[in-house]
Each structure stands twice: as structure tokens, then as C-alpha cells.
Tab-separated table of C-alpha atoms in Angstrom:
chain	number	residue	atom	x	y	z
A	113	ASP	CA	62.838	-18.781	66.601
A	114	GLY	CA	61.496	-21.781	64.743
A	115	GLY	CA	63.565	-23.250	61.993
A	116	ILE	CA	65.838	-25.994	60.737
A	117	THR	CA	69.313	-26.466	62.104
A	118	GLN	CA	71.923	-28.361	60.138
A	119	SER	CA	75.324	-29.310	61.516
A	120	PRO	CA	78.143	-29.216	60.862
A	121	LYS	CA	78.219	-26.393	58.309
A	122	TYR	CA	81.535	-27.597	56.897
A	123	LEU	CA	82.882	-31.147	57.067
A	124	PHE	CA	85.970	-32.790	55.687
A	125	ARG	CA	86.191	-36.530	55.268
A	126	LYS	CA	88.794	-38.975	54.142
A	127	GLU	CA	87.864	-41.504	51.511
A	128	GLY	CA	86.379	-44.656	53.012
A	129	GLN	CA	84.870	-42.935	56.046
A	130	ASN	CA	81.192	-42.684	56.868
A	131	VAL	CA	79.917	-39.294	58.027
A	132	THR	CA	76.597	-38.269	59.526
A	133	LEU	CA	74.951	-34.912	58.891
A	134	SER	CA	72.528	-33.660	61.486
A	135	CYS	CA	69.163	-32.027	60.757
A	136	GLU	CA	66.849	-30.837	63.524
A	137	GLN	CA	63.604	-28.867	63.143
A	138	ASN	CA	61.350	-27.216	65.721
A	139	LEU	CA	58.595	-26.290	63.286
A	140	ASN	CA	56.456	-29.322	64.183
A	141	HIS	CA	56.526	-30.375	60.534
A	142	ASP	CA	55.578	-33.896	59.544
A	143	ALA	CA	57.695	-34.226	56.405
A	144	MET	CA	61.463	-33.917	56.143
A	145	TYR	CA	63.784	-34.170	53.150
A	146	TRP	CA	67.443	-34.388	52.202
A	147	TYR	CA	68.679	-32.820	48.977
A	148	ARG	CA	72.080	-32.782	47.355
A	149	GLN	CA	73.179	-29.697	45.423
A	150	ASP	CA	75.972	-29.697	42.851
A	151	PRO	CA	76.904	-26.703	40.655
A	152	GLY	CA	74.713	-26.503	37.579
A	153	GLN	CA	72.542	-29.467	38.591
A	154	GLY	CA	69.950	-27.934	40.857
A	155	LEU	CA	68.711	-29.931	43.826
A	156	ARG	CA	68.336	-33.682	43.748
A	157	LEU	CA	66.282	-35.581	46.313
A	158	ILE	CA	68.159	-38.195	48.338
A	159	TYR	CA	65.583	-39.372	50.902
A	160	TYR	CA	62.359	-38.105	52.386
A	161	SER	CA	60.178	-38.976	55.341
A	162	GLN	CA	56.522	-38.149	55.843
A	163	ILE	CA	56.100	-39.665	59.322
A	164	VAL	CA	58.244	-40.988	62.140
A	165	ASN	CA	59.819	-44.402	61.554
A	166	ASP	CA	59.097	-44.252	57.824
A	167	PHE	CA	61.152	-42.917	54.915
A	168	GLN	CA	61.436	-43.356	51.167
A	169	LYS	CA	64.267	-43.231	48.675
A	170	GLY	CA	64.510	-40.256	46.405
A	171	ASP	CA	66.258	-40.024	43.055
A	172	ILE	CA	69.837	-40.572	44.244
A	173	ALA	CA	69.657	-42.696	47.415
A	174	GLU	CA	72.559	-45.020	46.611
A	175	GLY	CA	75.390	-44.612	49.108
A	176	TYR	CA	73.225	-42.779	51.646
A	177	SER	CA	71.154	-43.851	54.651
A	178	VAL	CA	68.714	-42.070	56.972
A	179	SER	CA	66.646	-42.631	60.083
A	180	ARG	CA	63.547	-40.942	61.487
A	181	GLU	CA	63.241	-41.967	65.119
A	182	LYS	CA	61.892	-38.594	66.245
A	183	LYS	CA	59.657	-36.096	64.485
A	184	GLU	CA	62.242	-33.364	64.994
A	185	SER	CA	65.284	-35.197	63.667
A	186	PHE	CA	66.294	-36.646	60.288
A	187	PRO	CA	70.030	-37.427	60.164
A	188	LEU	CA	71.746	-38.379	56.909
A	189	THR	CA	74.705	-40.749	56.763
A	190	VAL	CA	76.992	-40.533	53.762
A	191	THR	CA	78.584	-43.933	53.507
A	192	SER	CA	81.818	-45.029	51.901
A	193	ALA	CA	79.712	-46.538	49.112
A	194	GLN	CA	78.865	-43.055	47.815
A	195	LYS	CA	81.273	-42.615	44.910
A	196	ASN	CA	81.289	-38.826	44.719
A	197	PRO	CA	80.169	-37.426	48.064
A	198	THR	CA	81.663	-33.935	47.798
A	199	ALA	CA	78.626	-31.655	47.613
A	200	PHE	CA	76.380	-29.205	49.446
A	201	TYR	CA	73.657	-31.019	51.398
A	202	LEU	CA	70.366	-29.374	52.259
A	203	CYS	CA	67.754	-30.523	54.726
A	204	ALA	CA	64.173	-29.307	54.396
A	205	SER	CA	60.792	-29.796	55.990
A	206	SER	CA	57.193	-29.086	55.106
A	207	THR	CA	53.890	-28.745	56.888
A	208	GLN	CA	51.952	-31.178	54.798
A	209	GLY	CA	52.313	-34.883	54.788
A	210	ARG	CA	51.711	-35.063	51.067
A	211	VAL	CA	55.050	-34.605	49.388
A	212	GLY	CA	55.125	-31.683	47.010
A	213	THR	CA	52.102	-29.576	47.870
A	214	GLY	CA	53.518	-27.316	50.463
A	215	GLU	CA	56.277	-24.835	50.915
A	216	LEU	CA	59.664	-26.306	51.747
A	217	PHE	CA	61.609	-24.778	54.632
A	218	PHE	CA	65.358	-25.239	54.273
A	219	GLY	CA	68.273	-25.340	56.651
A	220	GLU	CA	71.475	-23.463	55.848
A	221	GLY	CA	73.190	-26.533	54.477
A	222	SER	CA	76.258	-28.659	55.163
A	223	ARG	CA	79.206	-28.614	52.795
A	224	LEU	CA	80.993	-31.952	52.669
A	225	THR	CA	84.428	-32.233	51.122
A	226	VAL	CA	86.183	-35.547	50.627
A	227	LEU	CA	89.950	-35.279	50.779
B	296	ALA	CA	56.333	-37.269	34.955
B	297	GLN	CA	57.356	-33.692	35.602
B	298	SER	CA	60.294	-31.477	34.735
B	299	VAL	CA	61.487	-27.885	34.873
B	300	THR	CA	63.638	-25.970	32.405
B	301	GLN	CA	65.231	-22.699	33.398
B	302	LEU	CA	66.521	-20.770	30.409
B	303	GLY	CA	69.867	-19.146	31.097
B	304	SER	CA	72.169	-20.326	33.855
B	305	HIS	CA	73.445	-16.744	34.277
B	306	VAL	CA	71.537	-13.483	33.824
B	307	SER	CA	73.007	-10.000	34.238
B	308	VAL	CA	70.965	-6.838	34.655
B	309	SER	CA	71.781	-3.273	35.575
B	310	GLU	CA	70.586	-1.912	38.879
B	311	GLY	CA	67.101	-0.467	38.344
B	312	ALA	CA	66.419	-2.550	35.233
B	313	LEU	CA	63.720	-5.178	34.760
B	314	VAL	CA	64.503	-8.666	36.030
B	315	LEU	CA	63.108	-11.543	33.968
B	316	LEU	CA	64.001	-15.132	34.826
B	317	ARG	CA	62.446	-17.781	32.626
B	318	CYS	CA	60.943	-21.086	33.698
B	319	ASN	CA	59.063	-23.662	31.640
B	320	TYR	CA	57.561	-26.759	33.193
B	321	SER	CA	56.127	-30.080	32.201
B	322	SER	CA	53.567	-31.888	34.317
B	323	SER	CA	51.004	-34.612	33.631
B	324	VAL	CA	48.669	-33.185	36.295
B	325	PRO	CA	47.758	-29.617	37.305
B	326	PRO	CA	50.973	-28.302	38.786
B	327	TYR	CA	52.029	-26.536	41.914
B	328	LEU	CA	54.816	-24.112	40.958
B	329	PHE	CA	57.417	-22.414	43.113
B	330	TRP	CA	60.278	-19.941	42.902
B	331	TYR	CA	63.022	-20.107	45.513
B	332	VAL	CA	66.050	-17.861	46.096
B	333	GLN	CA	69.435	-18.950	47.438
B	334	TYR	CA	72.184	-16.658	48.672
B	335	PRO	CA	75.771	-18.012	48.732
B	336	ASN	CA	76.361	-20.871	51.166
B	337	GLN	CA	72.810	-20.690	52.467
B	338	GLY	CA	69.628	-22.693	52.129
B	339	LEU	CA	66.733	-21.856	49.844
B	340	GLN	CA	63.953	-19.437	50.727
B	341	LEU	CA	60.525	-19.410	49.118
B	342	LEU	CA	59.834	-16.325	46.989
B	343	LEU	CA	56.358	-17.268	45.811
B	344	LYS	CA	54.118	-20.191	44.896
B	345	TYR	CA	51.269	-20.923	42.487
B	346	THR	CA	48.609	-23.314	43.709
B	347	SER	CA	45.780	-22.888	41.132
B	348	ALA	CA	44.333	-19.690	42.539
B	349	ALA	CA	45.230	-16.400	40.804
B	350	THR	CA	47.498	-16.761	37.781
B	351	LEU	CA	49.540	-13.703	38.764
B	352	VAL	CA	51.340	-14.473	41.978
B	353	LYS	CA	53.031	-11.852	44.106
B	354	GLY	CA	55.918	-12.783	46.335
B	355	ILE	CA	58.403	-11.262	48.700
B	356	ASN	CA	60.931	-8.533	47.853
B	357	GLY	CA	58.816	-7.175	44.968
B	358	PHE	CA	58.959	-10.325	42.830
B	359	GLU	CA	56.002	-11.738	40.958
B	360	ALA	CA	55.347	-14.561	38.520
B	361	GLU	CA	52.596	-15.307	36.032
B	362	PHE	CA	51.283	-18.808	35.384
B	363	LYS	CA	50.558	-19.323	31.670
B	364	LYS	CA	49.081	-22.741	31.057
B	365	SER	CA	49.088	-22.410	27.259
B	366	GLU	CA	52.822	-21.680	27.292
B	367	THR	CA	53.614	-24.001	30.251
B	368	SER	CA	55.576	-21.109	31.706
B	369	PHE	CA	56.043	-19.517	35.108
B	370	HIS	CA	58.487	-16.660	34.544
B	371	LEU	CA	59.726	-14.565	37.478
B	372	THR	CA	59.855	-10.782	37.166
B	373	LYS	CA	60.748	-7.714	39.188
B	374	PRO	CA	60.319	-4.205	37.750
B	375	SER	CA	63.514	-2.745	39.181
B	376	ALA	CA	66.586	-4.743	40.204
B	377	HIS	CA	68.386	-4.001	43.441
B	378	MET	CA	71.908	-5.000	44.334
B	379	SER	CA	70.524	-7.225	47.084
B	380	ASP	CA	68.688	-9.312	44.444
B	381	ALA	CA	71.974	-10.887	43.343
B	382	ALA	CA	71.522	-14.573	44.135
B	383	GLU	CA	70.622	-17.889	42.532
B	384	TYR	CA	66.984	-18.521	41.710
B	385	PHE	CA	65.334	-21.914	41.371
B	386	CYS	CA	62.028	-22.764	39.751
B	387	ALA	CA	60.298	-25.915	41.006
B	388	VAL	CA	57.235	-27.968	40.073
B	389	SER	CA	55.118	-30.543	41.835
B	390	GLY	CA	51.995	-32.468	40.985
B	391	GLY	CA	50.681	-32.809	44.513
B	392	TYR	CA	51.510	-36.347	45.535
B	393	GLN	CA	54.670	-36.210	43.452
B	394	LYS	CA	57.891	-34.958	44.936
B	395	VAL	CA	59.115	-31.476	44.084
B	396	THR	CA	61.375	-31.246	41.011
B	397	PHE	CA	63.806	-28.336	40.872
B	398	GLY	CA	65.318	-26.619	37.862
B	399	THR	CA	69.062	-26.202	37.518
B	400	GLY	CA	68.985	-22.607	38.721
B	401	THR	CA	69.713	-19.148	37.309
B	402	LYS	CA	72.381	-16.945	38.860
B	403	LEU	CA	71.360	-13.305	38.786
B	404	GLN	CA	74.095	-10.678	38.673
B	405	VAL	CA	73.139	-7.045	39.301
B	406	ILE	CA	75.531	-4.487	37.841
B	407	PRO	CA	75.753	-1.133	39.602
């Protein structure tokens, strides 16, 4: 079945550690996105990528980094510079290269907790 | 600039009753509008989308939404609530080349 796979589903981190969240899709989609979800705040865009080897900052990119070396993969690193990293992280993809015009397909999310 | 306002962070309905979740948007260009549903600890799933065709949009699981330009609204309705409809619902707007902006969500509780 085609879809988006995020791993790990749950992750615990000590303060000061970097962690990397994996996102893989086999939908052959051009665009991929990372969102952060906090209770009562909806989804906020961290980074997005419309083609391989290119990505743009979203609304809350500080303390995060990404790479897009393959069309299928868009990993997110939460660095120690992120002041409040505890959150639910969602990866998504879409068929169209133009951000915003197409349906977003989401993974099941990764819940990061900083101890 | 674009934004979405969802009225009511929590809505409770009885099983079999009408579901009405409210969404108002702001967009400087003709908008694309979306409703997504999220079950606990899962990702979001598209319910329906408006892309300037028919103003009444039908989606999955018996949901529909009506685009009203004069009211800048895109409310989500379902004639009869089912227990399985309990979830969080997100309205979203986009202006094409602009990124998608999500509302803060409405949690729907269905009372047996």
C-alpha cells in the first residue's frame, strides 16, 4: 500500500540532544512537508520541499533542520537549539509541486517528549 | 495573507443529531479550502476540498461543506452524527502558491 511512514512513533530525548525523525513516502509525490502540532494551536509549518535538494523554511523553522537527498525521504532533525521541542510532529506530502493547491497526505506522526 | 478561524474548540452533539462545525477564512486571492479529520495519535485525513467548482462540496463519511463567499465561510455539516465521528476536525485555507494555513481545530464529542 502506498503511503507515508514516520518513525519512530514515540521518542524521548534528554535536553541538549539532537534527534532525527524519519519520513518516507512511496506515493511518488514531489512535495513534502513537516508540521508541528501542539494542543489548541493547530498545525504549524516547519519546513517544506518541492523538489529534491531544495527546501524552504516554514513559519517556525528555528531549531530545526531538514534534508531532501531523495524524492522519497525528508528527515527532520530537532536540534538542541529548539527551546520547546516536546510536540507531535507530522510529515505530509502532496502531488503538486505548487504548495497549497493539492490534497495533503499525512503520516501517523511522531510524538517527541523531552525529559 | 490568509487565515482560518474555527469557532468552538469543543463541540458536543448527541448521536443522530446534526453536526455543524464552523470555519471562517480570510484570503487575498480566491481560496482553496479543506476540511481534515484527525483521530487520536494519528495523522490527518482529508474529508473534502473546495477548489472553485461547485459551492456545495461532498466528502467522505457523509460530510459536506458549503462555500459562501459573501460570508467567507466554509462550515462542515453532517445530518446525523455517529459515534465514529468523534475526532478533531481542522479547516484549512490556501491561495494556490501560498502554503496551507490550518485552523486551531474543533474536537467533536458524540454523546450516545
